[in-house]
Amino acid sequence: MDGNCAQESVNQAGNVTNPREEIPLHDEQNLTDSIIENLPNMVFLKDAKDLRFVRINQAGESLLGYDREDLIGKNDYDFFPEEEADFFTAKDRAVLQDGTLLDIPEEKIHTRRKGIRILHTKKIPLYDQQGRPQYLLGISEDITSRKLAEQELMKSQRAYEDLVNSIDGIVWECEFPSYRFTFVSQQAERLLGYSITQWLNEPEFFATHLHPEDRDSALSYCLQETVAKRAHELEYRMIGEDGQVIWLRDFVTVVVEDDRPVKIRGVMVDVSEQKKAEKALEESRERFRATFENAGIGIVVVDSHGYVIESNGSLQTFLGYSSHELQNMSFMEFTHEEDLQINLGYFQELKAGMRDSYTMQKRYLRKDGHVVWGNLTVTPIRYAAGEFEYAIAIIEDITATKQSQEMVNKWATIFQHTQWGVAVSPGDSYHFELVNEAFARMHGYAIKELIGQPIAKVYALEWKEQLPKIIQEIHKRGSYSFECNHHRKDGSTFPALVTVSAITDLLGRVLYRVANVIDMSELKQAEKALRDSEERFRQFADNAEDVIWLTDWVNHQVLYVNPAYEKLWGCSAQALYQNPMEWVNLIHLEDRPKVVDSFMNILATGHFDQEYRIIRADGSIRWIRDRGFPIRDQQGNPYRIGGYAQDITDRKILEEANQRHNQKLEEEVKRRTERIKELEQRRMQVEKLAALGEIAAGVAHEINNPLASIGQSLEVLKRALPVTHPRYKYIGKIHDSVDRMAHIVRQLYQLYRPDSPSLEPVPIHEILQSAIEIMKDSAKRHGVSLLENIPNSLPFAKISRTSMTQVLCNIIQNALDVSHRNRVIHIGIEEHADSVVVLVSDQGPGISPEVAPRIFDPFFTTKEGTSTEGGLGLGLAVSHRLMESCGGSIDFSTELEYGTTFRITIPLHKAAS
C-alpha cells in the first residue's frame, strides 16, 4: 500500500512512453486514483521542503475533518496544536534525513470532529532523479477503537488477577470415618458464614451442608480414596449460611496410623469465582471463535512442526483450500520456494526462544497455482515452563499492494530508461516540473538545469511564439503531435517530433502535460541514406550481369526488371511489363511445366530455385538458374516476389564435359577392376595347381629314366634291323612317340621345376628372326603365311635366348593351330621406353569369354585329338612361366570370328639401350 501513493508523482510523468497509448494509460491512472481514494486508511503526500500537503485521500479528509482543498498547500501547524505539530514535523524531518521507513506504532492527534484519535503511522521519503528527497509519503491507520478495547481487556485481566489472589483456603481436620471436624480455620466463617463452633459441634456438619446434588458423589469418592489411603482432590458445592452456593476445591491428605486411616486433613479453596470465570472463559472462547472465524484477515494456528491445527475462513479464501485440506498440510507446502528457507529460519529461531515473534512479507502458493503476497506476523504460545506449544500466525493479503508497487516501479523504470525524451509540466504552468535523462541529454542539459525552467527554453526561436496556441490545442484535443526545431544548450538546433498528451482529473481539468520528444536527426539522416541507397541499388541493378526482377504477387504485374533481362532473354523489358508471362513463353517446352509449378508454389515452399533452358528469339538455347523469394508486409502477408536469374550455360557445358569424362573414368575403373579380378583368379588357380605340379614333376622325373633306356634300346634295335625289314617302319613310329614323351617331360620340368634362366643381353631382332625361321616349315605345312613387320634396329633385351625362342615358337604354333589355310599371321613390334612388345595376330575364331580366363592354366587345351606339337595344354602355361622368370609378360586381346592378338612384353637391357 505504501507504493500506491507514489503513483501521483511517478505515473503522471512516466506512464506515457508511446503517443498512441494515452487512452489505456489514462484508464490505468483512473484505476490507481480510485484505489488510493477508496483505501480505508489515510494516505497523504507532503513536499520535502516545507512539509506542505500535496495530496490526501478521502479517508484522510474523514479522519481529520477537513476538505482536501483546505489541507493542500498547508502544513501541520495550520491544523494541530503546536506540541502535536512539533512532534509530527520532527518525525517527518527524521524520515527525510534518514531515508528509511519510519513506523510509529502510536501517536495521538486532535481531529476536528472526532476528538483525540490514536494513529498507527508509517512514513517514507520519495526521491527525485538526483536522489534527493522530493516528497514524504505517509499512511495512517486509526487504531483508537482497538486501543480502547485493549485498555478494557487489561482492566478485566487485572480484576480477574485480584480476585484470584484474594481467595483464601479453609484449612480443616476431621476424624475418620465419622467426618467430625476437629479443626477449621477462620476463613470458614468468612467463606460460608457458619461459626467455627457449628463446624466443630455438629456431628454431621459436612454432610448436612453439602449441596444435595454433590453429597453422595463427594462422600463416596472421599470414602473410597481415604480407605485406599490415597491423597485426593475433589470439587463440590456447599450451601452457605445465607443460602448461597459456594464451590470449593478440596485438597485432601490421609492420616494413617497402624496402617489404617484415622484422620483426614485438607484445604478447601473457594473456587466459586473460578467457576464463574470458567463459564465466562467459555463464553469468551465462543466470542473469540466468532471473531477468529469472521476476521477479515487470515489467522492460522500451527504446531511445532509447522502443521496447521486450525485456520479461519479468510485464510482459506486467501489460499483457496478448505479447512479440512489445510489441517493435513504444513505451512511449508503453500510457501513459495524462494521464501521458504528464510521463513523456516525464523520459525526455528521462534521455537528455540531466540525470537519473541517475527514479521515478514512472503509469497504463498494458492491451490489453483497462483502466487499471492502476504504480510506474515507469527507469535508463539508457550507452556508455563517456556516450552513451545504452538504458534499463531496472522496473514494480511498484500497482493494488490505488491502489484501496485511493481507497477509503480515498472513505470518509473520505463520513464527513466526510455530512449525518448519525456517532459512533464503542470496544466496551469509553462514550466518543466519533471524531465527524464533522455530529454535532458538530447538538449545538452543536466536534469536539474531544466527543472522549473520555461518549456520555451528548448524550442527554436521561430517556434516560441506558437507555443501558447499549441498548448491551447493540446488542452482542447487531449493529445497533439507536431514536428519542430528544438534548441540545444550549445546553441545548435535539431529536428524533433513532439507528441504532447494532457492528463486530466475526473472533472476533465488538465493536471499535467506529458511531452514525448524524439530527436529526428538520425531519422532524417536515415531517410537521406535510404534515398542514396536506393540510387546505389538502381545503379548496381542497371549494371549487373544477372537479371534482377520484382513482381506484384497480388495484381500479377512485373514491377521491375533490370537491363540484363533484354541481354539474356533476347527480348525487350517493355514486352515483359505488358505481358508478365512473356518470360514463361520462352522457356523450353521440356522444362516449362516444372518451372511454372515451382513458381506457383513459392508461397507454400518459401522459395523458388530452378534451372531451365530458354529459347531466345535468334533460336539459341541458354541455360538459366532462376531464384526467387516472397516479400511480406508488416502483417506477414505476401504481396511481392523478388529474385534474380543467372546465365549458367557455360557451367552446364562444363558439367556435361565432366559427366562424359567421369563416365570414361568409371569405364576404365571397371575394366581395371575386372583385370584385377582376373589376375586374382589366376593366382588362385596357380596355387591350386601347385600341388598337382609337384606330383607331375615327380612323375616326369620317374618317367625320364626308363624313357632314356627305351631310346637307347631303340637305337640298338634300329641299327640291327635292315631298312628292308618288313617291320622297320615301326622303328620310326616308336622313335616319334619317344620324342613326344621326352617333349612332354621337358615341358613339365619347365613348368614346375624351371631352371634359373641365364639372362644376357641379346638382340631382339635376332631372336625374332630365329624363331620365325624355325616356324616357317610348320607354317608351310598348315598353308598359312607369316607376315612380319620387324625393324632391323631393335634394342637389346636382357633375357634367356633359349627361353625367348621357345616362347615365340609356342605362340606362333598356337596361331598356326587355330588358323585355316590361306590365312595370314601378322608379326609386329611396339617399341616403348623400357620394353618392346611383340604382337602375334591370327585370323582364327577368337577365344570365347568362357575360355579366356583359363587360357594360361596348365593342362587346359581346346585342341581336338593329338599332334606331335602338343595337345596337353602346357604350351601357353610354360610360355607364361618363362616370361615371368625373364621379367616380361604375356597377355592377349580377342574378338570372336575375327581372331586373337598375343602381346609378348620383353624388358629392355637398360645398359645397352
PDB file of N, CA, C and O in Angstrom, residues 747-781:
ATOM      1  N   GLN A 747      58.525 -80.143 -70.844  1.00  0.00           N
ATOM      2  CA  GLN A 747      57.561 -79.099 -70.531  1.00  0.00           C
ATOM      3  C   GLN A 747      57.154 -79.132 -69.050  1.00  0.00           C
ATOM      4  O   GLN A 747      57.003 -78.090 -68.409  1.00  0.00           O
ATOM      5  N   LEU A 748      56.996 -80.361 -68.542  1.00  0.00           N
ATOM      6  CA  LEU A 748      56.656 -80.466 -67.125  1.00  0.00           C
ATOM      7  C   LEU A 748      57.763 -79.904 -66.257  1.00  0.00           C
ATOM      8  O   LEU A 748      57.516 -79.210 -65.262  1.00  0.00           O
ATOM      9  N   TYR A 749      59.012 -80.214 -66.620  1.00  0.00           N
ATOM     10  CA  TYR A 749      60.131 -79.652 -65.862  1.00  0.00           C
ATOM     11  C   TYR A 749      60.166 -78.138 -65.963  1.00  0.00           C
ATOM     12  O   TYR A 749      60.402 -77.432 -64.985  1.00  0.00           O
ATOM     13  N   GLN A 750      59.927 -77.595 -67.148  1.00  0.00           N
ATOM     14  CA  GLN A 750      59.965 -76.134 -67.318  1.00  0.00           C
ATOM     15  C   GLN A 750      58.836 -75.449 -66.561  1.00  0.00           C
ATOM     16  O   GLN A 750      58.976 -74.331 -66.069  1.00  0.00           O
ATOM     17  N   LEU A 751      57.690 -76.138 -66.440  1.00  0.00           N
ATOM     18  CA  LEU A 751      56.539 -75.522 -65.777  1.00  0.00           C
ATOM     19  C   LEU A 751      56.680 -75.539 -64.270  1.00  0.00           C
ATOM     20  O   LEU A 751      56.415 -74.553 -63.589  1.00  0.00           O
ATOM     21  N   TYR A 752      57.138 -76.634 -63.727  1.00  0.00           N
ATOM     22  CA  TYR A 752      57.108 -76.791 -62.284  1.00  0.00           C
ATOM     23  C   TYR A 752      58.473 -76.780 -61.630  1.00  0.00           C
ATOM     24  O   TYR A 752      58.581 -76.535 -60.438  1.00  0.00           O
ATOM     25  N   ARG A 753      59.519 -77.102 -62.389  1.00  0.00           N
ATOM     26  CA  ARG A 753      60.871 -77.022 -61.842  1.00  0.00           C
ATOM     27  C   ARG A 753      61.783 -76.365 -62.861  1.00  0.00           C
ATOM     28  O   ARG A 753      62.726 -76.959 -63.353  1.00  0.00           O
ATOM     29  N   PRO A 754      61.448 -75.114 -63.182  1.00  0.00           N
ATOM     30  CA  PRO A 754      62.247 -74.465 -64.235  1.00  0.00           C
ATOM     31  C   PRO A 754      63.648 -74.155 -63.733  1.00  0.00           C
ATOM     32  O   PRO A 754      63.852 -73.834 -62.573  1.00  0.00           O
ATOM     33  N   ASP A 755      64.576 -74.294 -64.659  1.00  0.00           N
ATOM     34  CA  ASP A 755      65.947 -73.889 -64.337  1.00  0.00           C
ATOM     35  C   ASP A 755      66.015 -72.383 -64.315  1.00  0.00           C
ATOM     36  O   ASP A 755      65.286 -71.699 -65.029  1.00  0.00           O
ATOM     37  N   SER A 756      66.827 -71.832 -63.442  1.00  0.00           N
ATOM     38  CA  SER A 756      67.011 -70.380 -63.421  1.00  0.00           C
ATOM     39  C   SER A 756      67.566 -69.955 -64.765  1.00  0.00           C
ATOM     40  O   SER A 756      68.632 -70.446 -65.196  1.00  0.00           O
ATOM     41  N   PRO A 757      66.821 -69.078 -65.465  1.00  0.00           N
ATOM     42  CA  PRO A 757      67.270 -68.706 -66.824  1.00  0.00           C
ATOM     43  C   PRO A 757      68.584 -67.939 -66.773  1.00  0.00           C
ATOM     44  O   PRO A 757      68.836 -67.177 -65.845  1.00  0.00           O
ATOM     45  N   SER A 758      69.378 -68.153 -67.783  1.00  0.00           N
ATOM     46  CA  SER A 758      70.648 -67.415 -67.910  1.00  0.00           C
ATOM     47  C   SER A 758      70.366 -66.159 -68.705  1.00  0.00           C
ATOM     48  O   SER A 758      70.195 -66.203 -69.927  1.00  0.00           O
ATOM     49  N   LEU A 759      70.250 -65.049 -67.980  1.00  0.00           N
ATOM     50  CA  LEU A 759      69.898 -63.783 -68.622  1.00  0.00           C
ATOM     51  C   LEU A 759      71.152 -63.106 -69.157  1.00  0.00           C
ATOM     52  O   LEU A 759      72.147 -62.974 -68.448  1.00  0.00           O
ATOM     53  N   GLU A 760      71.049 -62.651 -70.407  1.00  0.00           N
ATOM     54  CA  GLU A 760      72.195 -61.988 -71.048  1.00  0.00           C
ATOM     55  C   GLU A 760      71.655 -60.995 -72.064  1.00  0.00           C
ATOM     56  O   GLU A 760      70.540 -61.159 -72.556  1.00  0.00           O
ATOM     57  N   PRO A 761      72.406 -59.953 -72.368  1.00  0.00           N
ATOM     58  CA  PRO A 761      71.965 -59.007 -73.399  1.00  0.00           C
ATOM     59  C   PRO A 761      71.906 -59.705 -74.761  1.00  0.00           C
ATOM     60  O   PRO A 761      72.910 -60.257 -75.229  1.00  0.00           O
ATOM     61  N   VAL A 762      70.742 -59.712 -75.367  1.00  0.00           N
ATOM     62  CA  VAL A 762      70.534 -60.408 -76.638  1.00  0.00           C
ATOM     63  C   VAL A 762      69.814 -59.447 -77.579  1.00  0.00           C
ATOM     64  O   VAL A 762      68.850 -58.806 -77.175  1.00  0.00           O
ATOM     65  N   PRO A 763      70.226 -59.346 -78.866  1.00  0.00           N
ATOM     66  CA  PRO A 763      69.500 -58.503 -79.822  1.00  0.00           C
ATOM     67  C   PRO A 763      68.110 -59.089 -80.069  1.00  0.00           C
ATOM     68  O   PRO A 763      67.994 -60.275 -80.428  1.00  0.00           O
ATOM     69  N   ILE A 764      67.102 -58.314 -79.866  1.00  0.00           N
ATOM     70  CA  ILE A 764      65.730 -58.791 -80.031  1.00  0.00           C
ATOM     71  C   ILE A 764      65.496 -59.203 -81.481  1.00  0.00           C
ATOM     72  O   ILE A 764      64.779 -60.182 -81.763  1.00  0.00           O
ATOM     73  N   HIS A 765      66.062 -58.448 -82.404  1.00  0.00           N
ATOM     74  CA  HIS A 765      65.862 -58.734 -83.836  1.00  0.00           C
ATOM     75  C   HIS A 765      66.316 -60.149 -84.176  1.00  0.00           C
ATOM     76  O   HIS A 765      65.638 -60.899 -84.889  1.00  0.00           O
ATOM     77  N   GLU A 766      67.450 -60.570 -83.634  1.00  0.00           N
ATOM     78  CA  GLU A 766      67.978 -61.897 -83.921  1.00  0.00           C
ATOM     79  C   GLU A 766      67.038 -62.979 -83.392  1.00  0.00           C
ATOM     80  O   GLU A 766      66.801 -64.001 -84.049  1.00  0.00           O
ATOM     81  N   ILE A 767      66.543 -62.798 -82.141  1.00  0.00           N
ATOM     82  CA  ILE A 767      65.659 -63.806 -81.569  1.00  0.00           C
ATOM     83  C   ILE A 767      64.409 -63.948 -82.425  1.00  0.00           C
ATOM     84  O   ILE A 767      63.940 -65.063 -82.693  1.00  0.00           O
ATOM     85  N   LEU A 768      63.818 -62.828 -82.854  1.00  0.00           N
ATOM     86  CA  LEU A 768      62.604 -62.885 -83.669  1.00  0.00           C
ATOM     87  C   LEU A 768      62.855 -63.597 -84.990  1.00  0.00           C
ATOM     88  O   LEU A 768      62.068 -64.456 -85.417  1.00  0.00           O
ATOM     89  N   GLN A 769      63.930 -63.247 -85.638  1.00  0.00           N
ATOM     90  CA  GLN A 769      64.236 -63.868 -86.941  1.00  0.00           C
ATOM     91  C   GLN A 769      64.489 -65.354 -86.781  1.00  0.00           C
ATOM     92  O   GLN A 769      64.055 -66.175 -87.596  1.00  0.00           O
ATOM     93  N   SER A 770      65.170 -65.735 -85.687  1.00  0.00           N
ATOM     94  CA  SER A 770      65.452 -67.148 -85.453  1.00  0.00           C
ATOM     95  C   SER A 770      64.158 -67.927 -85.255  1.00  0.00           C
ATOM     96  O   SER A 770      63.979 -69.025 -85.820  1.00  0.00           O
ATOM     97  N   ALA A 771      63.254 -67.387 -84.433  1.00  0.00           N
ATOM     98  CA  ALA A 771      62.001 -68.079 -84.175  1.00  0.00           C
ATOM     99  C   ALA A 771      61.158 -68.179 -85.429  1.00  0.00           C
ATOM    100  O   ALA A 771      60.505 -69.210 -85.685  1.00  0.00           O
ATOM    101  N   ILE A 772      61.127 -67.120 -86.246  1.00  0.00           N
ATOM    102  CA  ILE A 772      60.334 -67.137 -87.486  1.00  0.00           C
ATOM    103  C   ILE A 772      60.881 -68.194 -88.440  1.00  0.00           C
ATOM    104  O   ILE A 772      60.119 -68.942 -89.087  1.00  0.00           O
ATOM    105  N   GLU A 773      62.217 -68.276 -88.535  1.00  0.00           N
ATOM    106  CA  GLU A 773      62.831 -69.289 -89.408  1.00  0.00           C
ATOM    107  C   GLU A 773      62.442 -70.684 -88.951  1.00  0.00           C
ATOM    108  O   GLU A 773      62.147 -71.577 -89.759  1.00  0.00           O
ATOM    109  N   ILE A 774      62.465 -70.915 -87.649  1.00  0.00           N
ATOM    110  CA  ILE A 774      62.121 -72.232 -87.119  1.00  0.00           C
ATOM    111  C   ILE A 774      60.676 -72.576 -87.492  1.00  0.00           C
ATOM    112  O   ILE A 774      60.361 -73.731 -87.816  1.00  0.00           O
ATOM    113  N   MET A 775      59.748 -71.623 -87.440  1.00  0.00           N
ATOM    114  CA  MET A 775      58.335 -71.891 -87.618  1.00  0.00           C
ATOM    115  C   MET A 775      57.886 -71.840 -89.063  1.00  0.00           C
ATOM    116  O   MET A 775      56.717 -72.110 -89.366  1.00  0.00           O
ATOM    117  N   LYS A 776      58.746 -71.489 -90.008  1.00  0.00           N
ATOM    118  CA  LYS A 776      58.326 -71.378 -91.422  1.00  0.00           C
ATOM    119  C   LYS A 776      57.874 -72.719 -91.968  1.00  0.00           C
ATOM    120  O   LYS A 776      56.883 -72.795 -92.712  1.00  0.00           O
ATOM    121  N   ASP A 777      58.588 -73.795 -91.640  1.00  0.00           N
ATOM    122  CA  ASP A 777      58.199 -75.117 -92.161  1.00  0.00           C
ATOM    123  C   ASP A 777      56.815 -75.485 -91.638  1.00  0.00           C
ATOM    124  O   ASP A 777      55.974 -76.017 -92.389  1.00  0.00           O
ATOM    125  N   SER A 778      56.596 -75.258 -90.321  1.00  0.00           N
ATOM    126  CA  SER A 778      55.300 -75.582 -89.772  1.00  0.00           C
ATOM    127  C   SER A 778      54.204 -74.750 -90.439  1.00  0.00           C
ATOM    128  O   SER A 778      53.119 -75.242 -90.709  1.00  0.00           O
ATOM    129  N   ALA A 779      54.481 -73.451 -90.697  1.00  0.00           N
ATOM    130  CA  ALA A 779      53.511 -72.594 -91.361  1.00  0.00           C
ATOM    131  C   ALA A 779      53.203 -73.113 -92.748  1.00  0.00           C
ATOM    132  O   ALA A 779      52.053 -73.088 -93.212  1.00  0.00           O
ATOM    133  N   LYS A 780      54.247 -73.588 -93.424  1.00  0.00           N
ATOM    134  CA  LYS A 780      54.050 -74.102 -94.767  1.00  0.00           C
ATOM    135  C   LYS A 780      53.153 -75.329 -94.738  1.00  0.00           C
ATOM    136  O   LYS A 780      52.265 -75.483 -95.583  1.00  0.00           O
ATOM    137  N   ARG A 781      53.358 -76.213 -93.725  1.00  0.00           N
ATOM    138  CA  ARG A 781      52.522 -77.395 -93.614  1.00  0.00           C
ATOM    139  C   ARG A 781      51.061 -77.022 -93.366  1.00  0.00           C
ATOM    140  O   ARG A 781      50.143 -77.706 -93.784  1.00  0.00           O
TER     141      ARG A 781
END
